PDB file of C-alpha atoms and ligand atoms in Angstrom:
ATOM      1  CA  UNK Z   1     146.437 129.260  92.320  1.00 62.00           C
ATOM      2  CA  UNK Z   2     145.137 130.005  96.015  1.00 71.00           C
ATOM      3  CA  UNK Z   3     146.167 128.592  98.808  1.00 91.00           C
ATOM      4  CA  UNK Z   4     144.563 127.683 101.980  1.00 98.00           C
ATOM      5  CA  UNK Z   5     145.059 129.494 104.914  1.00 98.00           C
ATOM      6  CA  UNK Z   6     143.224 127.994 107.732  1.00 98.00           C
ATOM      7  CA  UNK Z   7     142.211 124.199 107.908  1.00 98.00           C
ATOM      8  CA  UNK Z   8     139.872 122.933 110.519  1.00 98.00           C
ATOM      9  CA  UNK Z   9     140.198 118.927 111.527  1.00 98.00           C
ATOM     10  CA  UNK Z  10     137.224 117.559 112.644  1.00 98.00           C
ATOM     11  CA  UNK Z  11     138.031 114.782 115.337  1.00 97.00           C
ATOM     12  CA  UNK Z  12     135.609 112.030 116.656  1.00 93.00           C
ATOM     13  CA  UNK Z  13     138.376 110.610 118.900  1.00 92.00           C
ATOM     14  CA  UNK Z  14     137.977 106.914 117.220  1.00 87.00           C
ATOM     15  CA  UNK Z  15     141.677 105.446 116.953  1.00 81.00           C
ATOM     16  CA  UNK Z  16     142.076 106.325 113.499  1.00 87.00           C
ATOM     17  CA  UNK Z  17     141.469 110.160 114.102  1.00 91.00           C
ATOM     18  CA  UNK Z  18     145.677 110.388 114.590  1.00 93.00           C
ATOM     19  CA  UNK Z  19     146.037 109.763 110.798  1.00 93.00           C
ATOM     20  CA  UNK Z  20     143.295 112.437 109.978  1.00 96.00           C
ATOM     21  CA  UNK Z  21     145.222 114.977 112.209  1.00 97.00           C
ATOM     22  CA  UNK Z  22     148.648 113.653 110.590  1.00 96.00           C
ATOM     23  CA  UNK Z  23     147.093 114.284 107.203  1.00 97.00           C
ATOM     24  CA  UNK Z  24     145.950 117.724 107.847  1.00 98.00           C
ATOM     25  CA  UNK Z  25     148.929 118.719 109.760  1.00 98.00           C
ATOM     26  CA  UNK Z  26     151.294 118.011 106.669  1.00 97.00           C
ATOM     27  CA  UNK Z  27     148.541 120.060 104.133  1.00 97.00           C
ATOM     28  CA  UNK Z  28     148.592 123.002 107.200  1.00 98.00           C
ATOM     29  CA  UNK Z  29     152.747 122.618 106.706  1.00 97.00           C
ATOM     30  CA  UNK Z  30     152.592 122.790 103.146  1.00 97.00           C
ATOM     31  CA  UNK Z  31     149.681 125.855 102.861  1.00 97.00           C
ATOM     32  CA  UNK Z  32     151.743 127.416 106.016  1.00 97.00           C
ATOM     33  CA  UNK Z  33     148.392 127.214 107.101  1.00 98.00           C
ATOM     34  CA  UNK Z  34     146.603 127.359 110.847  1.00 98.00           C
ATOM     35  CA  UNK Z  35     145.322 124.272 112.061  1.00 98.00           C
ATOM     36  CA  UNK Z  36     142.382 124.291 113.953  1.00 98.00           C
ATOM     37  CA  UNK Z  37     140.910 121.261 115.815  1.00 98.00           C
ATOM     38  CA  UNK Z  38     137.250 120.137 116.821  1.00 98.00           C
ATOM     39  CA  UNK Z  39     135.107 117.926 118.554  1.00 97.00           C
ATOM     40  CA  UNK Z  40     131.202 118.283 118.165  1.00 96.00           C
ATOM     41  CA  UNK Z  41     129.428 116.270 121.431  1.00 94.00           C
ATOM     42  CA  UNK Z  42     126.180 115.215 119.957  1.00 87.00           C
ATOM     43  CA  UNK Z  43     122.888 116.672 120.983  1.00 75.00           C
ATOM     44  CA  UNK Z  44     121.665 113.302 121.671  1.00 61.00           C
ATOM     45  CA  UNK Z  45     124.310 111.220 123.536  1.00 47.00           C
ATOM     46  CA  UNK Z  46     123.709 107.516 123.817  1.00 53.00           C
ATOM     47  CA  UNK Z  47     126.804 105.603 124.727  1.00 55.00           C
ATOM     48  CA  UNK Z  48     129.879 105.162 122.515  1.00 58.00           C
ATOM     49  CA  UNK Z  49     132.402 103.272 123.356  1.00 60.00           C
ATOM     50  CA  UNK Z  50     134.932 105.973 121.641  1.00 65.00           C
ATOM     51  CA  UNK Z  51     134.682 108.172 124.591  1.00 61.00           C
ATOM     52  CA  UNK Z  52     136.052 105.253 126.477  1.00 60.00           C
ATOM     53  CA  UNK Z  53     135.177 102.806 129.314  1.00 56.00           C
ATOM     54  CA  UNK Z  54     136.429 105.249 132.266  1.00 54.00           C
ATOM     55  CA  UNK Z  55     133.065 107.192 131.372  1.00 53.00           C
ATOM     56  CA  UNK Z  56     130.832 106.647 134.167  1.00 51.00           C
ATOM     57  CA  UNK Z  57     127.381 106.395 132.870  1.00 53.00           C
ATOM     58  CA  UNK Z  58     124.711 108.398 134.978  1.00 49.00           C
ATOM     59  CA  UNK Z  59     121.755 111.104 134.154  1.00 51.00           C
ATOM     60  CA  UNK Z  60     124.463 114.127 133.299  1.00 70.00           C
ATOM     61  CA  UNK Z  61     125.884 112.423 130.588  1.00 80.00           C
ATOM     62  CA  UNK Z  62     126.214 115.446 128.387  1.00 82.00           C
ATOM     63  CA  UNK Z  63     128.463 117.189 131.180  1.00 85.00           C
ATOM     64  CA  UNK Z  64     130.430 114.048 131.456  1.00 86.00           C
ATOM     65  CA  UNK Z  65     130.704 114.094 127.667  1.00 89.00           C
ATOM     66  CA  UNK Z  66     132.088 117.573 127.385  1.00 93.00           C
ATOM     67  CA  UNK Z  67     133.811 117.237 130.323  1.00 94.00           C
ATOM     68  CA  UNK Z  68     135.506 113.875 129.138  1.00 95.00           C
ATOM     69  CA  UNK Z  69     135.780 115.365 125.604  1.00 96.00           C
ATOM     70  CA  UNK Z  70     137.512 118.491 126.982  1.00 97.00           C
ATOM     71  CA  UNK Z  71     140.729 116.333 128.194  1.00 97.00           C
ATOM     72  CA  UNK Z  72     140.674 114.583 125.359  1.00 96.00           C
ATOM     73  CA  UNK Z  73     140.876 117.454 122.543  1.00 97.00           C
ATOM     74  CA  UNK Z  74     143.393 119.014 124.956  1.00 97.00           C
ATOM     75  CA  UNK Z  75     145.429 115.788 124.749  1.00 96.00           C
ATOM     76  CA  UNK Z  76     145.589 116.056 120.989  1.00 96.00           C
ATOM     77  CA  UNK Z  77     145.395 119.357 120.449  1.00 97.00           C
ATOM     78  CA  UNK Z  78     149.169 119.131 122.562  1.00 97.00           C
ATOM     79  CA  UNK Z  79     150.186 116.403 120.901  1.00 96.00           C
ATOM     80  CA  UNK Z  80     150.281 117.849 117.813  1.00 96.00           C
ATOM     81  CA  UNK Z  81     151.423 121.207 118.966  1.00 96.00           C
ATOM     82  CA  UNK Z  82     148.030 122.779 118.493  1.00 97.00           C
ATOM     83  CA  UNK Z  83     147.109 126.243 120.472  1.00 97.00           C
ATOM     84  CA  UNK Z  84     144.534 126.745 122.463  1.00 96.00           C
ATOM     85  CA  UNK Z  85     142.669 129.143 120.750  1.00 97.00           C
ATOM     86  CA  UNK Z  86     142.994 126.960 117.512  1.00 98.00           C
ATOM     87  CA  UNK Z  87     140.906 124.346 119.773  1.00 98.00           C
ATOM     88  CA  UNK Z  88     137.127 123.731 119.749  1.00 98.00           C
ATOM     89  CA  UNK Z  89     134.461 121.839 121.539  1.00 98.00           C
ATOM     90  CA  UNK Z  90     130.936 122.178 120.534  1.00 97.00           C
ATOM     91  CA  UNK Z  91     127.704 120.415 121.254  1.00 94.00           C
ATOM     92  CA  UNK Z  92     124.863 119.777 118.848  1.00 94.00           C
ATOM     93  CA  UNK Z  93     124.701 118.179 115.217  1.00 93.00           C
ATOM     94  CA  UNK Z  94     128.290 117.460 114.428  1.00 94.00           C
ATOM     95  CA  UNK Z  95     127.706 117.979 110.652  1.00 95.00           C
ATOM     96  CA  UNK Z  96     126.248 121.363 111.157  1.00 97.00           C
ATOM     97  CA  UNK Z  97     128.169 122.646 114.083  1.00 98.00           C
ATOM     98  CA  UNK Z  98     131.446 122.000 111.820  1.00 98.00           C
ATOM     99  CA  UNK Z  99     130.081 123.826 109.093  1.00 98.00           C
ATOM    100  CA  UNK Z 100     129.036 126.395 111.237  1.00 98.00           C
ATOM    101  CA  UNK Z 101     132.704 126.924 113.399  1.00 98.00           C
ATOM    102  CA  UNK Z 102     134.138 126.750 109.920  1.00 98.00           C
ATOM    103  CA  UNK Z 103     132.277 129.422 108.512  1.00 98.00           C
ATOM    104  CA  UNK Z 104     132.712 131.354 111.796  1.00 98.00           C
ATOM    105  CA  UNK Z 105     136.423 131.458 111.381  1.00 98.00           C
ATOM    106  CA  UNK Z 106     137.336 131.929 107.580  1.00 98.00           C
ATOM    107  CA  UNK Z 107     138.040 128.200 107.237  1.00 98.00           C
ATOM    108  CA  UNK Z 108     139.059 127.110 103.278  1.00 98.00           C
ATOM    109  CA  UNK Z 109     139.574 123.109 103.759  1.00 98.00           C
ATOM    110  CA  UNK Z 110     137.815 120.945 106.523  1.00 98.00           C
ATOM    111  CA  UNK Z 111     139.468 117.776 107.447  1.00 98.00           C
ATOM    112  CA  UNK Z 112     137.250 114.516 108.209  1.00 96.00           C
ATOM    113  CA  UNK Z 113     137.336 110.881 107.706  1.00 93.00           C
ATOM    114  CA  UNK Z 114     136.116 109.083 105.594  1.00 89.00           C
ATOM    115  CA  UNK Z 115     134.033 107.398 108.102  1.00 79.00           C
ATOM    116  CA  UNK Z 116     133.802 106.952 111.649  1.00 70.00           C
ATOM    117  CA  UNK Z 117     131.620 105.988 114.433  1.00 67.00           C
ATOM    118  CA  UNK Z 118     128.362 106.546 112.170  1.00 65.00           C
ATOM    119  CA  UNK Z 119     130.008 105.261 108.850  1.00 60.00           C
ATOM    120  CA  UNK Z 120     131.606 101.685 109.419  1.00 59.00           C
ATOM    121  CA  UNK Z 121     129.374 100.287 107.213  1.00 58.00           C
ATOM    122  CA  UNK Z 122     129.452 102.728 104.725  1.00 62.00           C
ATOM    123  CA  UNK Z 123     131.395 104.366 101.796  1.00 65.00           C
ATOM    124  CA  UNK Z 124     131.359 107.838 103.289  1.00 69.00           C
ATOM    125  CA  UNK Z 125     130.020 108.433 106.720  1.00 74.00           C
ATOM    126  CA  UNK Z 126     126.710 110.563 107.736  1.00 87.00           C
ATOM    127  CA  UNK Z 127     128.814 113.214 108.896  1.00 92.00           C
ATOM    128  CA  UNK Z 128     131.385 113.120 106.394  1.00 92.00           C
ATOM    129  CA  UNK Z 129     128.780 113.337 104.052  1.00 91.00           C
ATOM    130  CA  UNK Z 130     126.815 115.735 105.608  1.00 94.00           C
ATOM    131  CA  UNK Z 131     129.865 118.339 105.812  1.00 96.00           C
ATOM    132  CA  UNK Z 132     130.585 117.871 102.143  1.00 95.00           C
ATOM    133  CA  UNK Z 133     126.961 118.619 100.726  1.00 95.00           C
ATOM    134  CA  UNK Z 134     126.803 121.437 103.164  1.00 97.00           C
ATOM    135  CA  UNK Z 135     130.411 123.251 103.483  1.00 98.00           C
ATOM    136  CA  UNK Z 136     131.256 126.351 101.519  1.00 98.00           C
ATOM    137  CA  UNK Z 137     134.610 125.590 101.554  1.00 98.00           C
ATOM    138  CA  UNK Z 138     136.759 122.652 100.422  1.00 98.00           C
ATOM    139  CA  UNK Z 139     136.190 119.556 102.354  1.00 97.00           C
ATOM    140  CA  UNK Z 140     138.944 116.490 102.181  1.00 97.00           C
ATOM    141  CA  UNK Z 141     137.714 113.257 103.314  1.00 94.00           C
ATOM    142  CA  UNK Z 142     140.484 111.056 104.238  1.00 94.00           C
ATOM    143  CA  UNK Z 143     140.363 107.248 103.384  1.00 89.00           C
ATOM    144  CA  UNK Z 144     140.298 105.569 106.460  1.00 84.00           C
ATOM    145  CA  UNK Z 145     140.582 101.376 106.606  1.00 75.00           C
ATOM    146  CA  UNK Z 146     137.342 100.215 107.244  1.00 66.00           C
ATOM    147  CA  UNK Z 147     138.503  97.784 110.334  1.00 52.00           C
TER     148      UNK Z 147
HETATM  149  P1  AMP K 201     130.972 109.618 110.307  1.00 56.27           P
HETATM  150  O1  AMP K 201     130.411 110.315 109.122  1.00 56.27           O
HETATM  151  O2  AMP K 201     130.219 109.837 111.569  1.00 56.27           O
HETATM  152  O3  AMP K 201     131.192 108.167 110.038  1.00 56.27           O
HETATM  153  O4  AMP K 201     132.383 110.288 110.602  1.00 56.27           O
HETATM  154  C1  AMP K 201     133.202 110.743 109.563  1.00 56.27           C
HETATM  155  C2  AMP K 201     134.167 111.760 110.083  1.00 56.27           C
HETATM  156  O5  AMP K 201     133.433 112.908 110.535  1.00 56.27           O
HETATM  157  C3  AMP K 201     135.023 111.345 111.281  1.00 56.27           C
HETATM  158  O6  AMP K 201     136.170 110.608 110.873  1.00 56.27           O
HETATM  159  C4  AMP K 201     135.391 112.704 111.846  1.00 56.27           C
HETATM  160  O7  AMP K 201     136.415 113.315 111.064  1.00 56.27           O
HETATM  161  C5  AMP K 201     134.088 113.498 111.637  1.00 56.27           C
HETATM  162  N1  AMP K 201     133.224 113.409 112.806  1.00 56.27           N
HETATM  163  C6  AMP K 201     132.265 112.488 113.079  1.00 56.27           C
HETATM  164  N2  AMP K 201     131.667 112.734 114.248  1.00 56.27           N
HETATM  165  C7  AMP K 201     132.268 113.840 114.753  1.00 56.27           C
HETATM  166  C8  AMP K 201     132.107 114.617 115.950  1.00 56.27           C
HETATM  167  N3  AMP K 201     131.205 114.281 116.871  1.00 56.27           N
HETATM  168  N4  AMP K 201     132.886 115.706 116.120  1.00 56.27           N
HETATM  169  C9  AMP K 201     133.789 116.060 115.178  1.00 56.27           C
HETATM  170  N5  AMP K 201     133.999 115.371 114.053  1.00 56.27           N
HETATM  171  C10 AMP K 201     133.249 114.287 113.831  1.00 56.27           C
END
């Protein structure tokens, strides 16, 4: 049976992204995997309130975004004892920039959610979704609560 080698964990920095990076910390422990991590800022940026209320909201939003997103993935990313060069921040579609960092760097199992800020409402999220019909790895989509 194979075994995976590197996992990537895609992060859209809602609250319940912690269990996603739990989850795919314990698989990277049992594979004796790397764990990469990564953050896609959308192409498009209207205001979220995941990237929190400190954002200030003016006509460079996309540099406030990856400069806001930047602090953030480092905060995780050294939370959960993940290197630096394990860490990415991209900007574009998320569903196709996490295909396309995974198949950049020999990933075998993305990491997502269920759903997140796109999916509330739904059984698996655009992205989620997205990542799954378009991968050519393994994807795991984590069941998140939908509150
Ligand atoms: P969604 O399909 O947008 O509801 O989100 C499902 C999951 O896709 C989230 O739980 C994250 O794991 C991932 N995801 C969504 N948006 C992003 C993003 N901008 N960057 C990285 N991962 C994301």
């Amino acid at each position: 049976m194979s075994t995976y080698k590197h996992l990537l964990v895609a992060v859209d920095f809602y609250e319940q992204c912690e269990d996603i990076i739990n989850k795919a910390k314990a698989l990277a422990t049992i594979y004796d995997a790397k764990l990469s991590i990564l953050h896609v800022v959308d192409n498009l940026p209207t205001f979220d309130p995941g990237y929190g209320a400190d954002l200030a909201f003016n006509m460079d939003l996309t540099a406030e975004l990856m400069d806001s997103s930047k602090k953030r993935l480092a905060v995780l990313a050294n939370t959960h004892q993940i290197p630096a060069n394990c860490v990415w921040l991209e900007m574009g579609s998320p569903k196709a920039e996490i295909v396309r960092i995974a198949d950049e760097n020999e990933v075998d199992l993305i990491v997502v959610g269920s759903h997140g800020r796109h999916g509330l409402a739904l059984l698996l999220g655009s992205t989620a979704n997205g990542v799954l019909h378009h991968a050519n790895c393994d994807v795991l989509a984590v069941r998140l609560k939908a509150d």
